[in-house]
Amino acid sequence: MPTVIFSGHMIDRPGRTPPRLPANATGAAAQHIAAALGELGLARGDRALCSAACGGDLLFAEAALARGARLEVFLPQARDEFAANSVDYAGRTWRERYERVLAHPATRVHIAPEELGPLAAGDDAYERANRWMLAAALDAKTPPVFLCLWDGAEGDGPGGTRDMVARVLAAGGTVRRIDPAAL
């Protein structure tokens, strides 16, 4: 089984226009992610990589752990700083899910400032974490599969899902997209 990498939309912040992943769509998103992992054959001991933002990342992490995968979480910032920026706005339940995923015995947490050092001038922390996650996936002998929950549009900042799609394809990997509009 190839390594499965995931990236996807976070839960929409209040007032987000246009919406990408409304909070009421997360149940359907979780079902689609779990089904995709089943179709890909992700099984006990296989490797799954993601970040841990509220929404797609945590839904993927939970589904991968439920299948017995070895989960590697790549955080662009220290745990609490990342949670404050990318989890907490969605509410206490998402923070609890975040903490549960990071504490799971099959989860290995990578924290960029600790493992990569300070962010270089002009670099974006989230883009750097995506590049790092892809480099880790490329260490395997089989090209990675990139599963994404993505609307196909440009992201809100550098290094988003569109960039990851291009990088995975350039590295010989495959891409499987779940369109949130179809949820």
mmCIF file of C-alpha atoms in Angstrom:
data_model
loop_
_atom_site.group_PDB
_atom_site.id
_atom_site.type_symbol
_atom_site.label_atom_id
_atom_site.label_comp_id
_atom_site.label_asym_id
_atom_site.label_seq_id
_atom_site.Cartn_x
_atom_site.Cartn_y
_atom_site.Cartn_z
ATOM 1 C CA MET A 1 0.000 0.000 0.000
ATOM 2 C CA PRO A 2 1.404 3.411 -0.868
ATOM 3 C CA THR A 3 1.597 6.149 1.687
ATOM 4 C CA VAL A 4 -1.588 8.232 1.768
ATOM 5 C CA ILE A 5 -1.198 11.977 2.252
ATOM 6 C CA PHE A 6 -4.179 14.183 3.009
ATOM 7 C CA SER A 7 -4.930 17.859 2.790
ATOM 8 C CA GLY A 8 -8.277 19.539 2.735
ATOM 9 C CA HIS A 9 -10.466 22.402 3.710
ATOM 10 C CA MET A 10 -10.825 23.482 7.284
ATOM 11 C CA ILE A 11 -14.275 24.143 8.664
ATOM 12 C CA ASP A 12 -15.420 27.496 7.366
ATOM 13 C CA ARG A 13 -14.836 30.387 9.700
ATOM 14 C CA PRO A 14 -17.961 32.438 10.427
ATOM 15 C CA GLY A 15 -18.886 34.602 7.447
ATOM 16 C CA ARG A 16 -16.638 32.788 4.945
ATOM 17 C CA THR A 17 -17.680 33.572 1.395
ATOM 18 C CA PRO A 18 -17.902 31.500 -0.647
ATOM 19 C CA PRO A 19 -18.317 28.579 1.737
ATOM 20 C CA ARG A 20 -16.020 25.580 1.265
ATOM 21 C CA LEU A 21 -16.689 23.253 4.205
ATOM 22 C CA PRO A 22 -19.607 24.367 6.359
ATOM 23 C CA ALA A 23 -19.734 22.767 9.805
ATOM 24 C CA ASN A 24 -22.939 20.937 8.881
ATOM 25 C CA ALA A 25 -21.128 19.110 6.042
ATOM 26 C CA THR A 26 -18.481 17.456 8.212
ATOM 27 C CA GLY A 27 -20.498 14.267 8.773
ATOM 28 C CA ALA A 28 -20.817 13.708 5.032
ATOM 29 C CA ALA A 29 -17.136 14.639 4.560
ATOM 30 C CA ALA A 30 -16.137 12.047 7.178
ATOM 31 C CA GLN A 31 -18.145 9.375 5.360
ATOM 32 C CA HIS A 32 -16.548 10.224 2.002
ATOM 33 C CA ILE A 33 -13.046 10.212 3.492
ATOM 34 C CA ALA A 34 -13.613 6.868 5.227
ATOM 35 C CA ALA A 35 -15.023 5.383 2.016
ATOM 36 C CA ALA A 36 -12.057 6.653 -0.007
ATOM 37 C CA LEU A 37 -9.612 5.100 2.466
ATOM 38 C CA GLY A 38 -11.493 1.815 2.159
ATOM 39 C CA GLU A 39 -11.311 1.962 -1.640
ATOM 40 C CA LEU A 40 -7.599 2.762 -1.443
ATOM 41 C CA GLY A 41 -7.126 -0.232 0.832
ATOM 42 C CA LEU A 42 -5.579 1.631 3.753
ATOM 43 C CA ALA A 43 -5.077 -1.030 6.408
ATOM 44 C CA ARG A 44 -3.431 -1.741 9.730
ATOM 45 C CA GLY A 45 0.189 -0.649 9.719
ATOM 46 C CA ASP A 46 -0.075 1.448 6.546
ATOM 47 C CA ARG A 47 1.238 5.003 6.658
ATOM 48 C CA ALA A 48 -1.060 8.055 6.615
ATOM 49 C CA LEU A 49 0.191 11.669 6.714
ATOM 50 C CA CYS A 50 -1.694 14.903 7.346
ATOM 51 C CA SER A 51 -1.794 18.052 9.417
ATOM 52 C CA ALA A 52 -4.426 18.466 12.135
ATOM 53 C CA ALA A 53 -6.652 21.443 11.379
ATOM 54 C CA CYS A 54 -10.344 21.276 12.196
ATOM 55 C CA GLY A 55 -12.327 19.805 9.325
ATOM 56 C CA GLY A 56 -10.714 17.643 6.669
ATOM 57 C CA ASP A 57 -7.390 16.967 8.401
ATOM 58 C CA LEU A 58 -8.899 15.701 11.638
ATOM 59 C CA LEU A 59 -11.609 13.737 9.808
ATOM 60 C CA PHE A 60 -8.883 12.007 7.785
ATOM 61 C CA ALA A 61 -6.755 11.389 10.889
ATOM 62 C CA GLU A 62 -9.670 9.806 12.734
ATOM 63 C CA ALA A 63 -10.567 7.604 9.754
ATOM 64 C CA ALA A 64 -6.946 6.502 9.266
ATOM 65 C CA LEU A 65 -6.573 5.642 12.947
ATOM 66 C CA ALA A 66 -9.863 3.727 12.886
ATOM 67 C CA ARG A 67 -8.384 1.571 10.093
ATOM 68 C CA GLY A 68 -5.258 0.898 12.179
ATOM 69 C CA ALA A 69 -2.907 3.060 10.125
ATOM 70 C CA ARG A 70 0.285 4.605 11.466
ATOM 71 C CA LEU A 71 -0.525 8.315 11.456
ATOM 72 C CA GLU A 72 2.071 11.044 11.086
ATOM 73 C CA VAL A 73 0.856 14.564 11.828
ATOM 74 C CA PHE A 74 2.889 17.499 10.505
ATOM 75 C CA LEU A 75 2.346 20.772 12.370
ATOM 76 C CA PRO A 76 3.749 24.053 11.048
ATOM 77 C CA GLN A 77 3.798 25.550 14.546
ATOM 78 C CA ALA A 78 3.960 24.388 18.160
ATOM 79 C CA ARG A 79 0.897 22.367 19.240
ATOM 80 C CA ASP A 80 -0.934 25.113 21.128
ATOM 81 C CA GLU A 81 -0.113 27.818 18.587
ATOM 82 C CA PHE A 82 -1.386 25.619 15.754
ATOM 83 C CA ALA A 83 -4.548 24.796 17.703
ATOM 84 C CA ALA A 84 -5.173 28.498 18.363
ATOM 85 C CA ASN A 85 -4.792 29.295 14.643
ATOM 86 C CA SER A 86 -6.389 26.262 12.988
ATOM 87 C CA VAL A 87 -8.637 24.395 15.429
ATOM 88 C CA ASP A 88 -10.051 26.407 18.314
ATOM 89 C CA TYR A 89 -12.323 28.727 16.315
ATOM 90 C CA ALA A 90 -14.473 25.675 15.440
ATOM 91 C CA GLY A 91 -15.274 24.997 19.096
ATOM 92 C CA ARG A 92 -14.348 22.832 22.066
ATOM 93 C CA THR A 93 -15.348 19.562 20.382
ATOM 94 C CA TRP A 94 -12.774 20.093 17.615
ATOM 95 C CA ARG A 95 -10.069 20.915 20.173
ATOM 96 C CA GLU A 96 -10.918 17.675 21.990
ATOM 97 C CA ARG A 97 -10.682 15.728 18.716
ATOM 98 C CA TYR A 98 -7.337 17.390 17.991
ATOM 99 C CA GLU A 99 -5.961 16.414 21.405
ATOM 100 C CA ARG A 100 -7.273 12.829 21.031
ATOM 101 C CA VAL A 101 -5.649 12.394 17.606
ATOM 102 C CA LEU A 102 -2.300 13.764 18.790
ATOM 103 C CA ALA A 103 -2.369 11.583 21.922
ATOM 104 C CA HIS A 104 -3.281 8.368 20.081
ATOM 105 C CA PRO A 105 -0.565 5.693 20.445
ATOM 106 C CA ALA A 106 -0.426 5.187 16.658
ATOM 107 C CA THR A 107 0.200 8.907 16.036
ATOM 108 C CA ARG A 108 3.627 10.440 15.597
ATOM 109 C CA VAL A 109 3.599 14.235 15.785
ATOM 110 C CA HIS A 110 6.169 16.286 13.858
ATOM 111 C CA ILE A 111 6.495 19.958 14.842
ATOM 112 C CA ALA A 112 8.272 22.058 12.239
ATOM 113 C CA PRO A 113 10.036 24.579 14.504
ATOM 114 C CA GLU A 114 11.428 21.725 16.619
ATOM 115 C CA GLU A 115 12.517 19.458 13.759
ATOM 116 C CA LEU A 116 13.266 21.951 10.968
ATOM 117 C CA GLY A 117 14.333 24.986 12.962
ATOM 118 C CA PRO A 118 13.163 28.565 12.540
ATOM 119 C CA LEU A 119 11.160 29.581 9.509
ATOM 120 C CA ALA A 120 13.300 31.211 6.815
ATOM 121 C CA ALA A 121 12.568 34.809 5.898
ATOM 122 C CA GLY A 122 9.860 34.942 3.248
ATOM 123 C CA ASP A 123 8.755 31.324 3.764
ATOM 124 C CA ASP A 124 5.214 30.420 4.800
ATOM 125 C CA ALA A 125 4.852 28.032 7.754
ATOM 126 C CA TYR A 126 1.942 26.101 6.222
ATOM 127 C CA GLU A 127 3.608 25.749 2.823
ATOM 128 C CA ARG A 128 6.813 24.553 4.492
ATOM 129 C CA ALA A 129 4.862 21.931 6.457
ATOM 130 C CA ASN A 130 3.230 20.669 3.235
ATOM 131 C CA ARG A 131 6.608 20.390 1.496
ATOM 132 C CA TRP A 132 7.983 18.567 4.539
ATOM 133 C CA MET A 133 5.046 16.157 4.628
ATOM 134 C CA LEU A 134 5.445 15.380 0.918
ATOM 135 C CA ALA A 135 9.194 14.846 1.316
ATOM 136 C CA ALA A 136 8.489 12.388 4.142
ATOM 137 C CA ALA A 137 6.011 10.524 1.934
ATOM 138 C CA LEU A 138 8.508 10.347 -0.910
ATOM 139 C CA ASP A 139 10.929 8.484 1.371
ATOM 140 C CA ALA A 140 8.805 5.386 0.731
ATOM 141 C CA LYS A 141 9.561 3.176 -2.279
ATOM 142 C CA THR A 142 6.056 3.645 -3.722
ATOM 143 C CA PRO A 143 4.801 7.012 -4.998
ATOM 144 C CA PRO A 144 2.240 8.488 -2.608
ATOM 145 C CA VAL A 145 -1.494 8.796 -3.034
ATOM 146 C CA PHE A 146 -2.778 12.269 -2.264
ATOM 147 C CA LEU A 147 -6.353 12.301 -0.995
ATOM 148 C CA CYS A 148 -7.838 15.762 -0.765
ATOM 149 C CA LEU A 149 -11.085 17.386 0.271
ATOM 150 C CA TRP A 150 -10.858 20.329 -2.065
ATOM 151 C CA ASP A 151 -13.144 22.517 -4.135
ATOM 152 C CA GLY A 152 -10.577 22.871 -6.929
ATOM 153 C CA ALA A 153 -10.157 26.619 -6.414
ATOM 154 C CA GLU A 154 -7.155 28.700 -5.454
ATOM 155 C CA GLY A 155 -6.412 28.696 -1.746
ATOM 156 C CA ASP A 156 -6.430 31.570 0.689
ATOM 157 C CA GLY A 157 -2.654 31.636 0.930
ATOM 158 C CA PRO A 158 0.544 30.111 -0.436
ATOM 159 C CA GLY A 159 1.103 26.386 -0.566
ATOM 160 C CA GLY A 160 -2.502 25.255 -0.452
ATOM 161 C CA THR A 161 -4.075 22.119 -1.818
ATOM 162 C CA ARG A 162 -3.619 23.176 -5.455
ATOM 163 C CA ASP A 163 0.130 23.397 -4.833
ATOM 164 C CA MET A 164 0.154 19.958 -3.167
ATOM 165 C CA VAL A 165 -1.710 18.423 -6.116
ATOM 166 C CA ALA A 166 0.922 19.769 -8.514
ATOM 167 C CA ARG A 167 3.804 18.599 -6.300
ATOM 168 C CA VAL A 168 2.379 15.083 -5.848
ATOM 169 C CA LEU A 169 1.757 14.660 -9.576
ATOM 170 C CA ALA A 170 5.261 15.946 -10.393
ATOM 171 C CA ALA A 171 6.670 13.332 -7.987
ATOM 172 C CA GLY A 172 4.800 10.509 -9.760
ATOM 173 C CA GLY A 173 2.034 10.167 -7.184
ATOM 174 C CA THR A 174 -1.681 9.993 -7.788
ATOM 175 C CA VAL A 175 -4.439 12.311 -6.656
ATOM 176 C CA ARG A 176 -7.919 11.455 -5.471
ATOM 177 C CA ARG A 177 -10.196 14.440 -4.871
ATOM 178 C CA ILE A 178 -13.371 14.674 -2.841
ATOM 179 C CA ASP A 179 -15.303 17.758 -3.942
ATOM 180 C CA PRO A 180 -17.013 19.370 -0.939
ATOM 181 C CA ALA A 181 -19.754 20.691 -3.251
ATOM 182 C CA ALA A 182 -20.842 17.058 -3.746
ATOM 183 C CA LEU A 183 -21.317 16.417 -0.020
#
